[in-house]
Amino acid sequence: LPLEGQTITVASKGFTEQYILADLLRRTLEAQGARVRVREGLGTTVAFDALAADSVDIYVDYTGTVWASLMNEEEPAQRADMYAQVSAWLLAEHGVLSAGKLGFENAYAFATSPETARTHDLETIGDLSGAPLSIASDPEFFGRPEWTRTRDAYGLESLSPRSMDSAFMYDAVRRGEVGLITAYTTDGRIDAFELVLLEDTRSVLPPYDAFMLIGPEARTNTALLNVLGALEGKISTELMRKANSRVDLERQSSAQAGAWLYEQIFPA
Ligand code: PBE
């Protein structure tokens, strides 16, 4: 097997999709003979720094996240250009290789309940200007440029931010405990809870295509790159949403959802 005798370290960030993808990577690498260690639940900066320092070999991040949080770019690029620009920057600045997009996008989307949308007459993010609502997001978001840029572009000073584990946001907004959340667009609970997504009419938020990042040392490992190449473009947004729903709505473990996703990509 091509990865016989090798030990590969995979990292994940701290939400359902990331746990599932780390499990998928583990299965994919183990099937080719590797021993795999998984470091789970890291923040974006911790995961990226560990990768750049070669203590992690691979993890999945999103183009818009690298663009805004790591590159500190202001204006979002076109979706088609962004992956190329992000890849070039990662390689030049950190020796990190982009090993292919997985095929889906997981964006931040401002979401509310049907009741709140009706009460405050909300269809677009701009409609939130002056609304006295609380907004819950994952602990990273309010420290990110995506939040400050959206707040400033649409005049959202009347919103009160509240950090919340992303696992709990959807229930909180459905029950009206918070007015809004920044939903992840691959989360099955958007449809299941009939949440209303507010349109970003000024395209302030960037695109967020998921892609594999490989550390400086691991990127010279051609056997590893060949194995990972089999995942490129293999996960549609619909497929990722179904895998996420297995955990968030059907209460499966991320390993069960990872096994299911692996079977969809590599049918027995
Ligand atoms: N996202 C949406 C965030 C979380 C979900 C992909 C932009 C991120 O992990 O960067």
CSV table of C-alpha atoms and ligand atoms in Angstrom, one decimal:
chain,number,residue,atom,x,y,z
A,1,LEU,CA,0.0,0.0,0.0
A,2,PRO,CA,1.3,3.5,-0.9
A,3,LEU,CA,1.3,4.9,2.7
A,4,GLU,CA,2.5,1.8,4.5
A,5,GLY,CA,4.7,2.7,7.5
A,6,GLN,CA,3.8,6.3,7.4
A,7,THR,CA,2.2,8.3,10.3
A,8,ILE,CA,0.0,11.2,9.2
A,9,THR,CA,-1.5,13.8,11.5
A,10,VAL,CA,-4.9,15.2,10.6
A,11,ALA,CA,-6.5,18.2,12.4
A,12,SER,CA,-10.1,19.4,12.6
A,13,LYS,CA,-11.7,22.6,13.7
A,14,GLY,CA,-14.5,22.5,16.3
A,15,PHE,CA,-17.8,21.8,14.6
A,16,THR,CA,-19.7,18.8,13.1
A,17,GLU,CA,-18.6,19.1,9.5
A,18,GLN,CA,-14.9,19.3,10.6
A,19,TYR,CA,-15.1,16.2,12.8
A,20,ILE,CA,-16.7,14.3,9.9
A,21,LEU,CA,-14.1,15.4,7.4
A,22,ALA,CA,-11.3,14.5,9.8
A,23,ASP,CA,-12.8,11.1,10.1
A,24,LEU,CA,-13.1,10.8,6.3
A,25,LEU,CA,-9.5,11.8,5.9
A,26,ARG,CA,-8.5,9.2,8.5
A,27,ARG,CA,-10.4,6.4,6.7
A,28,THR,CA,-9.0,7.5,3.3
A,29,LEU,CA,-5.4,7.4,4.6
A,30,GLU,CA,-5.8,4.3,6.6
A,31,ALA,CA,-7.2,2.4,3.6
A,32,GLN,CA,-3.8,3.2,1.9
A,33,GLY,CA,-1.8,1.8,4.8
A,34,ALA,CA,-1.1,4.9,6.9
A,35,ARG,CA,-1.3,5.2,10.6
A,36,VAL,CA,-3.4,8.3,11.4
A,37,ARG,CA,-3.4,10.6,14.4
A,38,VAL,CA,-6.3,13.1,14.7
A,39,ARG,CA,-6.2,16.4,16.6
A,40,GLU,CA,-9.7,17.6,16.9
A,41,GLY,CA,-11.6,20.7,17.8
A,42,LEU,CA,-8.9,23.4,17.1
A,43,GLY,CA,-9.7,27.0,16.3
A,44,THR,CA,-8.7,28.2,12.9
A,45,THR,CA,-5.5,30.0,14.0
A,46,VAL,CA,-4.4,27.1,16.1
A,47,ALA,CA,-5.0,24.6,13.3
A,48,PHE,CA,-3.3,26.7,10.7
A,49,ASP,CA,-0.3,27.5,12.9
A,50,ALA,CA,0.1,23.8,13.7
A,51,LEU,CA,0.0,23.0,10.0
A,52,ALA,CA,2.5,25.7,9.0
A,53,ALA,CA,4.8,24.3,11.8
A,54,ASP,CA,4.5,20.7,10.5
A,55,SER,CA,2.9,19.4,13.7
A,56,VAL,CA,-0.2,18.8,11.7
A,57,ASP,CA,0.0,17.4,8.1
A,58,ILE,CA,-3.4,18.1,6.8
A,59,TYR,CA,-6.7,19.8,7.6
A,60,VAL,CA,-9.7,21.3,5.7
A,61,ASP,CA,-10.3,25.0,5.7
A,62,TYR,CA,-12.4,27.4,3.6
A,63,THR,CA,-11.3,29.9,1.0
A,64,GLY,CA,-13.1,32.9,2.5
A,65,THR,CA,-11.7,32.1,6.0
A,66,VAL,CA,-8.1,32.1,4.7
A,67,TRP,CA,-8.9,35.2,2.7
A,68,ALA,CA,-10.3,37.3,5.5
A,69,SER,CA,-8.7,35.9,8.7
A,70,LEU,CA,-5.2,35.0,7.5
A,71,MET,CA,-4.6,37.2,4.5
A,72,ASN,CA,-6.6,40.1,5.9
A,73,GLU,CA,-8.0,40.9,2.5
A,74,GLU,CA,-10.8,43.4,2.4
A,75,GLU,CA,-12.9,43.0,-0.8
A,76,PRO,CA,-13.9,39.5,-1.6
A,77,ALA,CA,-12.6,38.1,-4.9
A,78,GLN,CA,-14.8,36.3,-7.4
A,79,ARG,CA,-15.5,32.8,-6.3
A,80,ALA,CA,-13.6,31.3,-9.3
A,81,ASP,CA,-10.5,33.4,-8.6
A,82,MET,CA,-10.4,33.1,-4.9
A,83,TYR,CA,-9.0,29.5,-4.7
A,84,ALA,CA,-6.1,30.4,-7.0
A,85,GLN,CA,-5.3,33.5,-5.1
A,86,VAL,CA,-5.5,31.8,-1.7
A,87,SER,CA,-3.4,28.9,-2.9
A,88,ALA,CA,-0.7,31.2,-4.2
A,89,TRP,CA,-0.6,33.1,-1.0
A,90,LEU,CA,-0.4,30.0,1.2
A,91,LEU,CA,2.5,28.6,-0.7
A,92,ALA,CA,4.5,31.8,-1.0
A,93,GLU,CA,4.0,32.9,2.6
A,94,HIS,CA,3.8,29.7,4.5
A,95,GLY,CA,5.0,26.8,2.3
A,96,VAL,CA,1.5,25.4,2.6
A,97,LEU,CA,0.1,23.5,-0.3
A,98,SER,CA,-3.6,23.6,-1.4
A,99,ALA,CA,-4.4,20.0,-2.4
A,100,GLY,CA,-7.7,20.6,-4.1
A,101,LYS,CA,-11.2,21.8,-3.4
A,102,LEU,CA,-13.6,19.1,-2.0
A,103,GLY,CA,-16.5,20.4,-4.1
A,104,PHE,CA,-18.8,22.2,-1.6
A,105,GLU,CA,-19.1,25.6,-0.1
A,106,ASN,CA,-19.9,26.2,3.6
A,107,ALA,CA,-20.6,29.9,3.9
A,108,TYR,CA,-21.7,32.1,6.8
A,109,ALA,CA,-25.3,33.2,6.3
A,110,PHE,CA,-27.3,35.5,8.5
A,111,ALA,CA,-30.4,33.5,9.5
A,112,THR,CA,-33.5,34.1,11.6
A,113,SER,CA,-36.7,32.4,12.5
A,114,PRO,CA,-39.9,32.9,10.3
A,115,GLU,CA,-41.5,34.7,13.3
A,116,THR,CA,-38.6,37.1,13.7
A,117,ALA,CA,-38.4,37.7,10.0
A,118,ARG,CA,-42.1,38.6,9.9
A,119,THR,CA,-42.1,40.8,13.1
A,120,HIS,CA,-39.1,42.8,11.9
A,121,ASP,CA,-39.8,42.6,8.2
A,122,LEU,CA,-36.5,41.0,7.3
A,123,GLU,CA,-35.4,39.8,3.9
A,124,THR,CA,-31.9,41.2,3.5
A,125,ILE,CA,-29.0,41.9,5.9
A,126,GLY,CA,-29.6,45.6,5.3
A,127,ASP,CA,-33.1,45.2,6.8
A,128,LEU,CA,-31.4,44.6,10.1
A,129,SER,CA,-30.2,48.2,10.4
A,130,GLY,CA,-31.7,49.6,13.6
A,131,ALA,CA,-33.3,46.3,14.7
A,132,PRO,CA,-32.8,45.7,18.4
A,133,LEU,CA,-31.9,42.0,18.0
A,134,SER,CA,-29.3,39.7,19.5
A,135,ILE,CA,-27.0,37.8,17.1
A,136,ALA,CA,-25.3,34.6,18.1
A,137,SER,CA,-22.3,33.2,16.3
A,138,ASP,CA,-19.4,30.9,17.0
A,139,PRO,CA,-16.7,32.4,19.3
A,140,GLU,CA,-14.4,33.1,16.3
A,141,PHE,CA,-16.9,35.2,14.2
A,142,PHE,CA,-17.1,38.4,16.2
A,143,GLY,CA,-13.3,38.7,16.2
A,144,ARG,CA,-13.1,38.2,12.4
A,145,PRO,CA,-13.0,40.8,9.7
A,146,GLU,CA,-16.2,39.2,8.1
A,147,TRP,CA,-18.2,40.5,11.1
A,148,THR,CA,-16.7,44.0,11.3
A,149,ARG,CA,-17.0,44.5,7.6
A,150,THR,CA,-20.6,43.3,7.5
A,151,ARG,CA,-21.5,45.4,10.5
A,152,ASP,CA,-20.0,48.5,9.1
A,153,ALA,CA,-21.3,48.0,5.5
A,154,TYR,CA,-24.9,47.6,6.6
A,155,GLY,CA,-24.9,49.7,9.8
A,156,LEU,CA,-25.6,46.9,12.2
A,157,GLU,CA,-24.6,48.7,15.5
A,158,SER,CA,-28.1,48.0,17.0
A,159,LEU,CA,-27.4,44.2,17.1
A,160,SER,CA,-26.0,42.7,20.3
A,161,PRO,CA,-23.4,40.0,19.6
A,162,ARG,CA,-23.4,36.8,21.7
A,163,SER,CA,-20.8,34.1,21.3
A,164,MET,CA,-22.2,30.6,21.3
A,165,ASP,CA,-21.0,27.1,20.4
A,166,SER,CA,-22.2,26.6,16.8
A,167,ALA,CA,-23.9,23.4,17.9
A,168,PHE,CA,-26.4,25.3,19.9
A,169,MET,CA,-27.1,28.3,17.7
A,170,TYR,CA,-29.8,26.7,15.5
A,171,ASP,CA,-32.1,25.7,18.5
A,172,ALA,CA,-31.5,29.1,20.1
A,173,VAL,CA,-32.8,31.0,17.0
A,174,ARG,CA,-35.6,28.6,16.4
A,175,ARG,CA,-36.9,29.1,19.9
A,176,GLY,CA,-36.4,32.9,19.8
A,177,GLU,CA,-33.7,32.9,22.5
A,178,VAL,CA,-31.6,34.9,20.0
A,179,GLY,CA,-32.9,37.0,17.1
A,180,LEU,CA,-30.3,35.9,14.6
A,181,ILE,CA,-27.4,33.5,14.0
A,182,THR,CA,-24.7,33.3,11.5
A,183,ALA,CA,-25.7,29.8,10.2
A,184,TYR,CA,-23.3,27.6,8.3
A,185,THR,CA,-24.9,26.9,4.9
A,186,THR,CA,-24.1,23.2,4.9
A,187,ASP,CA,-26.0,22.7,8.1
A,188,GLY,CA,-29.1,20.6,7.7
A,189,ARG,CA,-30.9,22.5,10.5
A,190,ILE,CA,-31.5,25.5,8.2
A,191,ASP,CA,-34.0,23.6,6.2
A,192,ALA,CA,-35.2,21.3,9.1
A,193,PHE,CA,-36.1,24.4,11.3
A,194,GLU,CA,-37.3,26.4,8.3
A,195,LEU,CA,-34.8,29.2,9.1
A,196,VAL,CA,-34.9,32.3,6.9
A,197,LEU,CA,-31.6,33.3,5.3
A,198,LEU,CA,-31.1,37.1,4.8
A,199,GLU,CA,-29.7,38.1,1.5
A,200,ASP,CA,-26.2,39.7,1.4
A,201,THR,CA,-27.2,42.2,-1.3
A,202,ARG,CA,-23.9,44.0,-1.3
A,203,SER,CA,-21.8,40.8,-1.4
A,204,VAL,CA,-19.8,41.7,1.7
A,205,LEU,CA,-19.3,38.1,2.8
A,206,PRO,CA,-16.7,36.1,0.7
A,207,PRO,CA,-17.3,32.6,-0.8
A,208,TYR,CA,-16.1,29.7,1.4
A,209,ASP,CA,-15.1,26.7,-0.7
A,210,ALA,CA,-13.7,23.9,1.4
A,211,PHE,CA,-10.3,22.7,0.4
A,212,MET,CA,-7.4,20.5,1.7
A,213,LEU,CA,-4.3,22.2,3.2
A,214,ILE,CA,-1.1,20.3,3.4
A,215,GLY,CA,1.9,21.3,5.6
A,216,PRO,CA,5.4,22.3,4.2
A,217,GLU,CA,6.9,18.9,5.0
A,218,ALA,CA,3.9,16.8,4.0
A,219,ARG,CA,3.6,18.5,0.7
A,220,THR,CA,6.8,16.8,-0.6
A,221,ASN,CA,5.1,13.4,0.0
A,222,THR,CA,3.9,12.5,-3.4
A,223,ALA,CA,2.3,9.3,-2.3
A,224,LEU,CA,0.1,11.3,0.2
A,225,LEU,CA,-0.8,13.8,-2.5
A,226,ASN,CA,-1.9,11.1,-4.9
A,227,VAL,CA,-4.1,9.5,-2.2
A,228,LEU,CA,-5.7,12.8,-1.3
A,229,GLY,CA,-6.3,13.6,-5.0
A,230,ALA,CA,-9.1,11.0,-4.9
A,231,LEU,CA,-11.1,13.3,-2.7
A,232,GLU,CA,-10.9,16.4,-5.0
A,233,GLY,CA,-14.4,17.6,-6.1
A,234,LYS,CA,-16.0,14.5,-4.6
A,235,ILE,CA,-18.3,16.2,-2.0
A,236,SER,CA,-21.2,18.2,-3.3
A,237,THR,CA,-22.9,20.7,-1.0
A,238,GLU,CA,-25.9,18.3,-0.9
A,239,LEU,CA,-23.7,15.4,0.2
A,240,MET,CA,-22.0,17.4,2.9
A,241,ARG,CA,-25.3,18.6,4.2
A,242,LYS,CA,-26.6,15.1,4.4
A,243,ALA,CA,-23.5,13.9,6.3
A,244,ASN,CA,-23.9,16.9,8.7
A,245,SER,CA,-27.6,16.1,9.2
A,246,ARG,CA,-26.8,12.6,10.3
A,247,VAL,CA,-25.0,14.0,13.3
A,248,ASP,CA,-27.0,17.2,14.0
A,249,LEU,CA,-30.5,15.9,13.3
A,250,GLU,CA,-30.2,12.1,13.5
A,251,ARG,CA,-27.8,11.9,16.4
A,252,GLN,CA,-25.2,9.7,14.8
A,253,SER,CA,-21.6,10.0,15.8
A,254,SER,CA,-19.2,11.9,13.6
A,255,ALA,CA,-17.4,8.6,13.0
A,256,GLN,CA,-20.7,7.0,11.8
A,257,ALA,CA,-21.3,10.0,9.5
A,258,GLY,CA,-17.6,9.8,8.3
A,259,ALA,CA,-18.1,6.1,7.5
A,260,TRP,CA,-21.2,6.9,5.5
A,261,LEU,CA,-19.5,9.7,3.6
A,262,TYR,CA,-16.5,7.4,2.9
A,263,GLU,CA,-18.9,4.8,1.4
A,264,GLN,CA,-20.6,7.4,-0.9
A,265,ILE,CA,-17.2,8.5,-2.2
A,266,PHE,CA,-15.6,5.0,-2.4
A,267,PRO,CA,-18.4,2.5,-3.0
A,268,ALA,CA,-17.4,-1.0,-1.9
B,1,PBE,N1,-17.2,28.9,7.7
B,1,PBE,C1,-18.6,28.7,8.0
B,1,PBE,C2,-16.6,28.9,9.1
B,1,PBE,C3,-17.5,28.1,9.9
B,1,PBE,C4,-18.6,27.7,9.0
B,1,PBE,C5,-16.8,27.8,6.9
B,1,PBE,C6,-17.0,30.2,7.1
B,1,PBE,C7,-15.1,28.5,9.2
B,1,PBE,O1,-14.8,27.4,9.7
B,1,PBE,O2,-14.2,29.1,8.7
